[in-house]
Amino acid sequence: MSEAVAQTVASRFSELYGAEPHGVWAAPGRVNLIGEHTDYNDGFVMPFALPHTAVAAVARRDDGVLRLHSADVESGVTELHLDDLSPESDKNWTAYPAGVVWALREAGHAITGADIHLSSTVPSGAGLSSSAALEVVVALALNDLFSLGLRGWQLARLCQRAENVYVGAPVGIMDQTASACCETGHALFLDTRDLSQKQIPFDLAAEGMRLLVVDTQVKHSHSEGEYGKRRAGCEKGAALLGVDALRDIPYADLDAALARLGDEEEVRRLVRHIVTENARVERVVSLLESGETRAIGPVLIEGHASLRDDFRISCPELDLVVDTALASGALGARMTGGGFGGSAIVLAEEQDVDAITKTVTEAFASAGFTTPRVFEAVPSPGARRLH
């Protein structure tokens, strides 16, 4: 599969640029099992990589020119000059790869130019980190071609800076780290404060289960205001409570912390979600490590209720997926990703998958919603060179 994809992308590169690429790389999208909106609060997250990837054929240049093309966008080759790259100057898809080049150069790495052709199978706007996959695949390719010697977590940090500063989206570190560092058959337990990682075995098929992603087809955008409002509210809560980040509020001290916030009702809800969500990540890690995989189902359900009621970032389509799946026998379900659309995940016994998929699809039709896209999420490898 990857060999065929690499050949296709390399061939298109040659057509566009009149020469062979110096290599082909891939970086995956991700789905987050548990730990939502905790990453920019220095908390815990638990993503795993999807089989869906952004693939880049890249050749090094030494003349200060960056040429970009995507198989997924109706446009020709975009030519940029490295010395002209500046934050928030580009509102197109090209801001993501260009932002990575800018971030690498800002960090002191001597990037002298590149020709890049990209193709992605990560659904855009579905909360599955299509933008992070795009950033990480470019960062990995340049890391290899310019012999920078950067490790996965370092590339993730630079990609986050590209998205925060160059693109202007206030995202945390989870998506880029997941794309750069995840491993086949594992979920990544990541402490977003110090970027320490632990690979947790997560092979549902071996235990007779499946994890479905249900893409509601409701598009969302991180750089729009609601995500930023939640982040600002969390920072306000940390300031009011006198801590560096909400990560520093222990679960055992939650009630006392909420009492100290008085009539700051909106901030109270945000704080409650973050503190309980960090605890949920730790519970899921503990359950998986002790072989009690089915027991994570109720924790996923709790997470959805918290995102819906306290963080208030669900939507009717996401709630319908969760409610319908649970009524159809799912072990657990919750929205995943930034919210306001995107995808939900459903943990189910293997034999129940077809029935749940059918029931959810029928429920969407009855509600007059766009037909959802349903696929199995299989923990897949992180960013890598294909060719």
CSV table of C-alpha atoms in Angstrom, one decimal:
chain,number,residue,atom,x,y,z
A,1,MET,CA,0.0,0.0,0.0
A,2,SER,CA,2.6,2.6,1.1
A,3,GLU,CA,4.9,1.6,-1.8
A,4,ALA,CA,2.1,2.2,-4.3
A,5,VAL,CA,1.2,5.6,-2.7
A,6,ALA,CA,4.9,6.6,-2.7
A,7,GLN,CA,5.3,5.8,-6.4
A,8,THR,CA,2.1,7.8,-7.3
A,9,VAL,CA,3.2,10.8,-5.4
A,10,ALA,CA,6.8,10.6,-6.7
A,11,SER,CA,5.5,10.3,-10.3
A,12,ARG,CA,3.3,13.4,-9.9
A,13,PHE,CA,6.2,15.3,-8.4
A,14,SER,CA,8.3,14.5,-11.5
A,15,GLU,CA,5.5,15.7,-13.8
A,16,LEU,CA,5.3,19.0,-11.9
A,17,TYR,CA,8.9,19.8,-11.3
A,18,GLY,CA,10.7,17.9,-14.2
A,19,ALA,CA,13.0,15.9,-11.9
A,20,GLU,CA,12.9,13.0,-9.4
A,21,PRO,CA,12.2,13.8,-5.8
A,22,HIS,CA,14.9,13.2,-3.3
A,23,GLY,CA,12.5,11.1,-1.2
A,24,VAL,CA,8.9,10.4,-0.2
A,25,TRP,CA,7.7,10.7,3.4
A,26,ALA,CA,4.4,10.1,5.2
A,27,ALA,CA,2.8,11.4,8.4
A,28,PRO,CA,-0.5,10.3,9.8
A,29,GLY,CA,-3.6,11.9,11.1
A,30,ARG,CA,-4.6,11.0,14.6
A,31,VAL,CA,-7.7,10.2,16.7
A,32,ASN,CA,-7.6,11.0,20.4
A,33,LEU,CA,-8.9,8.2,22.6
A,34,ILE,CA,-9.2,10.5,25.7
A,35,GLY,CA,-7.8,13.8,26.9
A,36,GLU,CA,-9.6,16.6,25.1
A,37,HIS,CA,-8.5,20.3,25.4
A,38,THR,CA,-6.1,19.2,28.1
A,39,ASP,CA,-3.0,19.7,25.9
A,40,TYR,CA,-2.9,23.5,26.1
A,41,ASN,CA,-3.4,23.2,29.9
A,42,ASP,CA,-0.2,21.2,30.3
A,43,GLY,CA,-2.2,18.1,30.9
A,44,PHE,CA,-2.4,14.5,29.7
A,45,VAL,CA,-3.6,13.2,26.3
A,46,MET,CA,-3.9,9.8,24.7
A,47,PRO,CA,-4.0,9.8,20.9
A,48,PHE,CA,-3.1,7.2,18.4
A,49,ALA,CA,-2.1,7.4,14.7
A,50,LEU,CA,-4.6,6.6,12.0
A,51,PRO,CA,-3.8,4.7,8.8
A,52,HIS,CA,-4.7,7.9,6.9
A,53,THR,CA,-1.7,10.0,6.0
A,54,ALA,CA,-0.3,13.1,4.4
A,55,VAL,CA,2.4,12.0,1.9
A,56,ALA,CA,5.1,14.4,0.6
A,57,ALA,CA,7.6,14.0,-2.3
A,58,VAL,CA,10.3,16.5,-1.7
A,59,ALA,CA,13.5,17.7,-3.3
A,60,ARG,CA,16.0,20.0,-1.7
A,61,ARG,CA,16.8,23.4,-3.3
A,62,ASP,CA,19.7,25.8,-2.6
A,63,ASP,CA,18.4,29.0,-4.0
A,64,GLY,CA,16.0,30.3,-1.3
A,65,VAL,CA,12.9,29.2,-3.2
A,66,LEU,CA,10.0,27.1,-1.9
A,67,ARG,CA,7.6,25.6,-4.4
A,68,LEU,CA,4.4,23.9,-3.1
A,69,HIS,CA,1.7,21.8,-4.8
A,70,SER,CA,-1.1,19.7,-3.4
A,71,ALA,CA,-3.0,17.0,-5.2
A,72,ASP,CA,-6.0,17.9,-3.0
A,73,VAL,CA,-6.3,21.5,-4.0
A,74,GLU,CA,-7.4,22.9,-7.3
A,75,SER,CA,-4.4,25.2,-8.1
A,76,GLY,CA,-1.0,25.2,-9.7
A,77,VAL,CA,2.4,25.3,-8.1
A,78,THR,CA,2.8,28.1,-5.6
A,79,GLU,CA,6.3,29.6,-5.5
A,80,LEU,CA,7.4,31.4,-2.4
A,81,HIS,CA,10.7,33.0,-1.4
A,82,LEU,CA,12.1,32.0,2.0
A,83,ASP,CA,13.1,35.5,2.9
A,84,ASP,CA,9.5,36.7,2.3
A,85,LEU,CA,7.9,34.3,4.7
A,86,SER,CA,6.1,36.1,7.6
A,87,PRO,CA,3.5,35.1,10.2
A,88,GLU,CA,-0.2,35.3,9.2
A,89,SER,CA,0.7,36.6,5.7
A,90,ASP,CA,-0.9,33.5,4.1
A,91,LYS,CA,-4.5,32.4,4.5
A,92,ASN,CA,-4.3,29.4,2.1
A,93,TRP,CA,-3.4,25.8,2.7
A,94,THR,CA,0.2,26.7,1.8
A,95,ALA,CA,0.5,28.4,5.2
A,96,TYR,CA,1.0,25.0,6.8
A,97,PRO,CA,4.1,23.8,4.9
A,98,ALA,CA,5.4,27.3,4.5
A,99,GLY,CA,5.0,27.9,8.3
A,100,VAL,CA,7.1,24.8,9.0
A,101,VAL,CA,9.9,26.1,6.8
A,102,TRP,CA,9.6,29.5,8.6
A,103,ALA,CA,9.7,27.9,12.0
A,104,LEU,CA,12.8,25.8,11.2
A,105,ARG,CA,14.6,28.8,9.9
A,106,GLU,CA,13.6,30.9,12.9
A,107,ALA,CA,15.0,28.2,15.1
A,108,GLY,CA,18.4,28.6,13.4
A,109,HIS,CA,18.2,25.7,10.9
A,110,ALA,CA,19.7,26.4,7.5
A,111,ILE,CA,16.9,25.5,5.2
A,112,THR,CA,17.8,26.8,1.7
A,113,GLY,CA,14.6,25.8,-0.2
A,114,ALA,CA,12.6,22.9,-1.4
A,115,ASP,CA,10.2,21.6,-4.1
A,116,ILE,CA,7.2,19.8,-2.4
A,117,HIS,CA,4.3,17.8,-3.7
A,118,LEU,CA,1.7,16.7,-1.2
A,119,SER,CA,-1.2,14.3,-1.2
A,120,SER,CA,-3.4,13.5,1.9
A,121,THR,CA,-6.0,10.9,2.8
A,122,VAL,CA,-6.6,12.5,6.2
A,123,PRO,CA,-10.2,13.9,6.1
A,124,SER,CA,-10.1,17.7,6.4
A,125,GLY,CA,-12.1,19.4,9.0
A,126,ALA,CA,-13.0,16.1,10.7
A,127,GLY,CA,-11.0,16.7,13.9
A,128,LEU,CA,-8.4,14.1,12.8
A,129,SER,CA,-5.5,16.5,12.5
A,130,SER,CA,-5.1,16.9,8.8
A,131,SER,CA,-3.1,20.1,9.3
A,132,ALA,CA,-0.7,18.5,11.8
A,133,ALA,CA,-0.1,15.6,9.4
A,134,LEU,CA,0.7,18.2,6.7
A,135,GLU,CA,3.1,20.0,9.0
A,136,VAL,CA,4.9,16.9,10.3
A,137,VAL,CA,5.5,15.3,6.9
A,138,VAL,CA,7.2,18.5,5.7
A,139,ALA,CA,9.2,18.8,8.9
A,140,LEU,CA,10.4,15.2,8.7
A,141,ALA,CA,11.3,15.5,5.0
A,142,LEU,CA,13.4,18.7,5.6
A,143,ASN,CA,14.9,17.1,8.8
A,144,ASP,CA,16.2,14.3,6.6
A,145,LEU,CA,17.2,16.3,3.5
A,146,PHE,CA,19.1,18.9,5.5
A,147,SER,CA,20.5,16.5,8.1
A,148,LEU,CA,19.1,18.5,11.0
A,149,GLY,CA,19.2,15.6,13.4
A,150,LEU,CA,15.9,16.6,15.2
A,151,ARG,CA,13.9,14.0,17.1
A,152,GLY,CA,10.2,13.5,16.7
A,153,TRP,CA,9.2,15.6,19.7
A,154,GLN,CA,11.4,18.4,18.6
A,155,LEU,CA,9.8,18.4,15.1
A,156,ALA,CA,6.4,18.4,16.8
A,157,ARG,CA,7.3,21.5,18.8
A,158,LEU,CA,8.4,23.4,15.7
A,159,CYS,CA,5.2,22.3,13.9
A,160,GLN,CA,3.1,23.6,16.8
A,161,ARG,CA,5.0,26.9,16.6
A,162,ALA,CA,4.3,27.1,12.8
A,163,GLU,CA,0.6,26.6,13.4
A,164,ASN,CA,0.4,28.9,16.5
A,165,VAL,CA,2.5,31.8,15.1
A,166,TYR,CA,2.6,31.5,11.3
A,167,VAL,CA,-1.0,30.1,10.6
A,168,GLY,CA,-2.4,31.9,13.7
A,169,ALA,CA,-4.3,28.9,15.2
A,170,PRO,CA,-4.0,28.5,19.0
A,171,VAL,CA,-3.5,24.7,19.0
A,172,GLY,CA,-1.8,22.6,21.7
A,173,ILE,CA,1.1,20.2,21.1
A,174,MET,CA,-0.9,16.9,21.0
A,175,ASP,CA,-1.7,16.6,17.3
A,176,GLN,CA,1.9,17.2,16.0
A,177,THR,CA,3.4,14.9,18.6
A,178,ALA,CA,0.9,12.1,17.8
A,179,SER,CA,1.7,12.4,14.1
A,180,ALA,CA,5.5,12.4,14.7
A,181,CYS,CA,5.7,9.8,17.5
A,182,CYS,CA,2.9,7.3,17.6
A,183,GLU,CA,3.6,3.6,17.1
A,184,THR,CA,1.7,0.7,15.4
A,185,GLY,CA,-0.7,-1.1,17.9
A,186,HIS,CA,-0.3,1.5,20.6
A,187,ALA,CA,-1.9,4.6,22.0
A,188,LEU,CA,0.5,7.4,23.1
A,189,PHE,CA,0.2,8.5,26.7
A,190,LEU,CA,1.7,12.0,26.5
A,191,ASP,CA,2.4,14.5,29.3
A,192,THR,CA,2.1,17.8,27.3
A,193,ARG,CA,4.1,19.7,30.0
A,194,ASP,CA,7.4,17.9,29.6
A,195,LEU,CA,6.5,15.9,26.5
A,196,SER,CA,7.4,12.6,28.2
A,197,GLN,CA,5.8,9.7,26.4
A,198,LYS,CA,4.7,6.2,27.1
A,199,GLN,CA,3.5,3.8,24.4
A,200,ILE,CA,0.5,1.9,25.8
A,201,PRO,CA,-0.5,-1.4,23.9
A,202,PHE,CA,-3.9,-0.9,22.3
A,203,ASP,CA,-4.8,-3.8,20.1
A,204,LEU,CA,-8.6,-4.0,20.1
A,205,ALA,CA,-8.8,-6.6,17.3
A,206,ALA,CA,-6.9,-9.1,19.5
A,207,GLU,CA,-9.6,-8.7,22.1
A,208,GLY,CA,-12.6,-8.9,19.8
A,209,MET,CA,-13.3,-5.2,19.7
A,210,ARG,CA,-13.2,-2.3,17.3
A,211,LEU,CA,-13.0,1.5,17.5
A,212,LEU,CA,-15.0,3.3,14.9
A,213,VAL,CA,-14.6,6.9,13.9
A,214,VAL,CA,-17.8,8.6,12.8
A,215,ASP,CA,-17.0,11.7,10.8
A,216,THR,CA,-20.2,13.8,11.1
A,217,GLN,CA,-19.2,15.8,8.0
A,218,VAL,CA,-19.7,19.0,10.0
A,219,LYS,CA,-16.6,21.0,9.4
A,220,HIS,CA,-14.8,23.0,12.0
A,221,SER,CA,-11.9,25.4,12.0
A,222,HIS,CA,-9.5,25.8,14.9
A,223,SER,CA,-8.6,29.4,14.0
A,224,GLU,CA,-12.2,30.5,14.5
A,225,GLY,CA,-13.2,32.1,17.7
A,226,GLU,CA,-14.8,29.5,19.9
A,227,TYR,CA,-11.6,27.4,20.4
A,228,GLY,CA,-9.7,30.5,21.3
A,229,LYS,CA,-12.4,31.5,23.8
A,230,ARG,CA,-12.1,28.2,25.6
A,231,ARG,CA,-8.3,28.5,25.8
A,232,ALA,CA,-8.6,32.0,27.2
A,233,GLY,CA,-11.1,30.9,29.7
A,234,CYS,CA,-8.8,28.1,30.9
A,235,GLU,CA,-5.9,30.5,31.2
A,236,LYS,CA,-8.2,32.9,33.3
A,237,GLY,CA,-9.1,29.9,35.6
A,238,ALA,CA,-5.4,29.1,36.1
A,239,ALA,CA,-4.7,32.8,36.9
A,240,LEU,CA,-7.6,33.0,39.3
A,241,LEU,CA,-6.4,29.9,41.1
A,242,GLY,CA,-2.8,31.0,41.2
A,243,VAL,CA,-1.4,28.1,39.2
A,244,ASP,CA,0.8,27.9,36.1
A,245,ALA,CA,-1.8,25.7,34.3
A,246,LEU,CA,-5.0,23.8,35.2
A,247,ARG,CA,-2.9,20.7,35.1
A,248,ASP,CA,-1.7,21.8,38.6
A,249,ILE,CA,-5.1,21.4,40.2
A,250,PRO,CA,-5.2,17.8,41.7
A,251,TYR,CA,-8.5,15.9,41.1
A,252,ALA,CA,-8.8,15.6,44.9
A,253,ASP,CA,-8.8,19.4,45.3
A,254,LEU,CA,-11.3,20.1,42.5
A,255,ASP,CA,-14.3,21.0,44.8
A,256,ALA,CA,-12.2,23.4,46.8
A,257,ALA,CA,-10.8,25.0,43.6
A,258,LEU,CA,-14.3,25.4,42.2
A,259,ALA,CA,-15.5,27.0,45.4
A,260,ARG,CA,-12.7,29.5,45.2
A,261,LEU,CA,-13.9,30.6,41.7
A,262,GLY,CA,-17.1,31.9,43.2
A,263,ASP,CA,-19.6,33.2,40.7
A,264,GLU,CA,-17.3,32.7,37.7
A,265,GLU,CA,-19.7,30.1,36.3
A,266,GLU,CA,-18.2,29.8,32.8
A,267,VAL,CA,-14.6,29.5,34.1
A,268,ARG,CA,-15.8,26.9,36.7
A,269,ARG,CA,-17.2,24.7,34.0
A,270,LEU,CA,-14.0,24.9,32.0
A,271,VAL,CA,-11.9,24.1,35.0
A,272,ARG,CA,-14.1,21.2,36.0
A,273,HIS,CA,-13.7,19.6,32.6
A,274,ILE,CA,-9.9,19.9,32.4
A,275,VAL,CA,-9.3,18.6,35.9
A,276,THR,CA,-11.7,15.6,35.5
A,277,GLU,CA,-10.4,14.9,32.0
A,278,ASN,CA,-6.9,14.6,33.1
A,279,ALA,CA,-8.1,12.1,35.7
A,280,ARG,CA,-9.9,10.2,33.0
A,281,VAL,CA,-6.7,9.9,30.9
A,282,GLU,CA,-4.9,8.4,33.9
A,283,ARG,CA,-7.9,6.0,34.5
A,284,VAL,CA,-7.8,4.8,30.9
A,285,VAL,CA,-4.0,4.2,31.1
A,286,SER,CA,-4.4,2.2,34.3
A,287,LEU,CA,-7.3,0.1,32.8
A,288,LEU,CA,-5.4,-0.6,29.6
A,289,GLU,CA,-2.2,-1.5,31.5
A,290,SER,CA,-4.1,-3.9,33.7
A,291,GLY,CA,-5.9,-5.6,30.7
A,292,GLU,CA,-9.3,-4.2,31.5
A,293,THR,CA,-9.9,-2.7,28.0
A,294,ARG,CA,-13.7,-3.0,28.0
A,295,ALA,CA,-13.8,-1.0,31.2
A,296,ILE,CA,-12.6,2.2,29.3
A,297,GLY,CA,-16.1,2.4,27.7
A,298,PRO,CA,-17.8,4.2,30.6
A,299,VAL,CA,-14.8,6.6,30.9
A,300,LEU,CA,-15.3,7.6,27.3
A,301,ILE,CA,-19.0,8.2,28.0
A,302,GLU,CA,-18.1,10.4,31.0
A,303,GLY,CA,-15.7,12.4,28.8
A,304,HIS,CA,-18.4,13.1,26.2
A,305,ALA,CA,-20.8,14.4,28.9
A,306,SER,CA,-18.1,16.7,30.2
A,307,LEU,CA,-17.3,18.1,26.8
A,308,ARG,CA,-21.0,18.5,26.0
A,309,ASP,CA,-22.1,20.0,29.3
A,310,ASP,CA,-19.1,21.7,30.8
A,311,PHE,CA,-16.9,22.6,27.9
A,312,ARG,CA,-19.9,23.1,25.6
A,313,ILE,CA,-18.2,22.1,22.3
A,314,SER,CA,-20.4,19.3,21.1
A,315,CYS,CA,-23.1,19.7,18.5
A,316,PRO,CA,-26.4,17.9,17.6
A,317,GLU,CA,-24.7,15.6,15.2
A,318,LEU,CA,-22.0,14.5,17.6
A,319,ASP,CA,-24.5,13.9,20.4
A,320,LEU,CA,-26.7,11.9,18.0
A,321,VAL,CA,-23.7,9.6,17.2
A,322,VAL,CA,-23.0,9.0,20.9
A,323,ASP,CA,-26.6,8.5,22.0
A,324,THR,CA,-27.5,6.2,19.1
A,325,ALA,CA,-24.3,4.1,19.4
A,326,LEU,CA,-24.8,3.6,23.1
A,327,ALA,CA,-28.5,2.7,22.6
A,328,SER,CA,-27.3,0.2,20.0
A,329,GLY,CA,-25.0,-1.6,22.4
A,330,ALA,CA,-21.7,0.2,22.1
A,331,LEU,CA,-19.3,-0.1,25.0
A,332,GLY,CA,-18.5,3.6,25.0
A,333,ALA,CA,-18.6,6.6,22.7
A,334,ARG,CA,-17.6,10.3,22.8
A,335,MET,CA,-16.8,13.2,20.5
A,336,THR,CA,-13.1,13.6,19.7
A,337,GLY,CA,-11.0,16.5,18.6
A,338,GLY,CA,-11.6,20.2,18.9
A,339,GLY,CA,-15.4,20.2,18.8
A,340,PHE,CA,-18.2,22.1,17.1
A,341,GLY,CA,-18.3,19.3,14.5
A,342,GLY,CA,-15.8,16.8,13.3
A,343,SER,CA,-15.8,13.2,14.6
A,344,ALA,CA,-16.9,10.9,17.4
A,345,ILE,CA,-15.4,7.6,18.4
A,346,VAL,CA,-17.3,4.4,19.2
A,347,LEU,CA,-15.9,1.5,21.1
A,348,ALA,CA,-17.8,-1.7,20.2
A,349,GLU,CA,-17.7,-5.5,20.2
A,350,GLU,CA,-16.7,-6.7,16.8
A,351,GLN,CA,-20.0,-8.4,16.2
A,352,ASP,CA,-21.9,-5.2,16.9
A,353,VAL,CA,-20.1,-3.0,14.5
A,354,ASP,CA,-22.3,-3.4,11.4
A,355,ALA,CA,-25.5,-2.9,13.4
A,356,ILE,CA,-24.2,0.2,15.1
A,357,THR,CA,-23.0,1.7,11.8
A,358,LYS,CA,-26.4,1.0,10.2
A,359,THR,CA,-28.3,2.5,13.2
A,360,VAL,CA,-26.2,5.6,13.3
A,361,THR,CA,-26.5,6.2,9.6
A,362,GLU,CA,-30.3,5.7,9.7
A,363,ALA,CA,-30.5,8.1,12.7
A,364,PHE,CA,-28.7,10.8,10.6
A,365,ALA,CA,-31.0,10.3,7.7
A,366,SER,CA,-34.1,10.6,10.0
A,367,ALA,CA,-32.7,13.8,11.5
A,368,GLY,CA,-32.0,15.3,8.0
A,369,PHE,CA,-28.2,15.4,8.6
A,370,THR,CA,-25.6,14.7,6.0
A,371,THR,CA,-24.7,11.0,5.8
A,372,PRO,CA,-21.7,10.4,8.2
A,373,ARG,CA,-18.5,8.7,7.1
A,374,VAL,CA,-17.8,5.7,9.3
A,375,PHE,CA,-14.5,3.8,9.4
A,376,GLU,CA,-12.4,1.7,11.7
A,377,ALA,CA,-9.5,3.4,13.6
A,378,VAL,CA,-6.5,1.1,13.7
A,379,PRO,CA,-3.5,2.3,15.7
A,380,SER,CA,-0.9,2.9,13.0
A,381,PRO,CA,2.7,4.0,12.7
A,382,GLY,CA,3.8,7.6,13.1
A,383,ALA,CA,5.7,9.8,10.6
A,384,ARG,CA,8.3,7.9,8.5
A,385,ARG,CA,10.2,7.9,5.3
A,386,LEU,CA,8.6,5.7,2.6
A,387,HIS,CA,11.1,6.0,-0.3
